[in-house]
Coordinates of C-alpha atoms in Angstrom, one line a residue:
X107 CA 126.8 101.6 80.6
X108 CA 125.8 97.9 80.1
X109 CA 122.5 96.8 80.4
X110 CA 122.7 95.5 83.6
X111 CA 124.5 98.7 85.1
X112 CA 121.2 100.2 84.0
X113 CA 119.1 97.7 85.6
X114 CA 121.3 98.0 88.8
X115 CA 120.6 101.6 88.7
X116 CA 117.0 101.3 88.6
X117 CA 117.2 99.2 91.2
X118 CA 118.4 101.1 93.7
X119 CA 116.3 104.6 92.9
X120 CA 113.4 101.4 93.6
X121 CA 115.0 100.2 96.8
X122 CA 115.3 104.0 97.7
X123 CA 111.7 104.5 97.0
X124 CA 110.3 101.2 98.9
X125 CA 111.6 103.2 102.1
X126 CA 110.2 106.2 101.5
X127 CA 113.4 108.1 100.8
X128 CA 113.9 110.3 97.3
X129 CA 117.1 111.7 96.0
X130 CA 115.8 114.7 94.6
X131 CA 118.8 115.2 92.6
X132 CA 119.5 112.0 90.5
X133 CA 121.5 112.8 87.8
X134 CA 123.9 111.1 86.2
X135 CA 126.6 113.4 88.2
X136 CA 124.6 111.7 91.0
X137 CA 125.8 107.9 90.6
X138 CA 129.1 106.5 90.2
X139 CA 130.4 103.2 89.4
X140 CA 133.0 101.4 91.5
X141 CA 135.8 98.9 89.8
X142 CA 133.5 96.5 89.8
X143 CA 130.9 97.9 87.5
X144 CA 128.7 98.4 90.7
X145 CA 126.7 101.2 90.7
X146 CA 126.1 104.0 93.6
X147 CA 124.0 106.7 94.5
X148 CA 126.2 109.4 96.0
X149 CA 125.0 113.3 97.5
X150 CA 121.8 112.6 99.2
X151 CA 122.1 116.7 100.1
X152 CA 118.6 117.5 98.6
X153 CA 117.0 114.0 100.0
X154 CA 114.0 113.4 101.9
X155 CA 113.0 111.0 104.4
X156 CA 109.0 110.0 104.6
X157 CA 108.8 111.4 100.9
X158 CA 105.8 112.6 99.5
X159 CA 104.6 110.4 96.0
X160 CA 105.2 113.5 94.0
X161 CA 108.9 113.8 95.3
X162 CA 109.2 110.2 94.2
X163 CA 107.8 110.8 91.1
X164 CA 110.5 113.5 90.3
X165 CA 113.2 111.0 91.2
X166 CA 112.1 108.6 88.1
X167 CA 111.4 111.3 85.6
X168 CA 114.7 113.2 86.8
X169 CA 116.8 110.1 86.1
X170 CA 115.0 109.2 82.9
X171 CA 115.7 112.4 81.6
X172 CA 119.1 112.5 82.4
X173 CA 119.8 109.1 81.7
X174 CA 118.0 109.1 78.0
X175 CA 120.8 112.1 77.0
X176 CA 123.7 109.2 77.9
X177 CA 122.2 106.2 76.5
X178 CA 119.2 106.8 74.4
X179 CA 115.0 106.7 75.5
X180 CA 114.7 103.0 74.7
X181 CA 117.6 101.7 76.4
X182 CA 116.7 104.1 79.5
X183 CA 113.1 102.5 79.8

């Protein structure tokens, strides 16, 4: 996972978040990347429109968790 993969990532759990929608499962089993190195949130089962902060908030520490065990804490932040 390249830098910017990681950064793409990010991005999207904040585009996500700017319309009030959480994941509620993001883990890396979660995202896939195409070909392209383009990255994609995939099985929004668990999601939530009109999300509450704290559902929100378990989206960013659920993905930096599970994304600190692939490529290390300071890369992750």
């Amino acid at each position: 996972l390249t830098d910017d993969v990681l950064r793409g990532i990010w991005r999207l759990v904040a585009d996500l978040h700017r319309a009030g929608i959480a994941h509620r499962d993001l883990r890396l089993a979660n995202l896939f990347l195409d070909d392209g190195g383009q990255a994609w949130l995939i099985d929004f089962g668990f999601g939530t429109v009109a999300a509450l902060p704290q559902q929100l908030a378990g989206d960013v520490a659920e993905l930096l968790c599970s994304m600190a065990v692939a490529v290390g804490p300071r890369r992750t932040v």
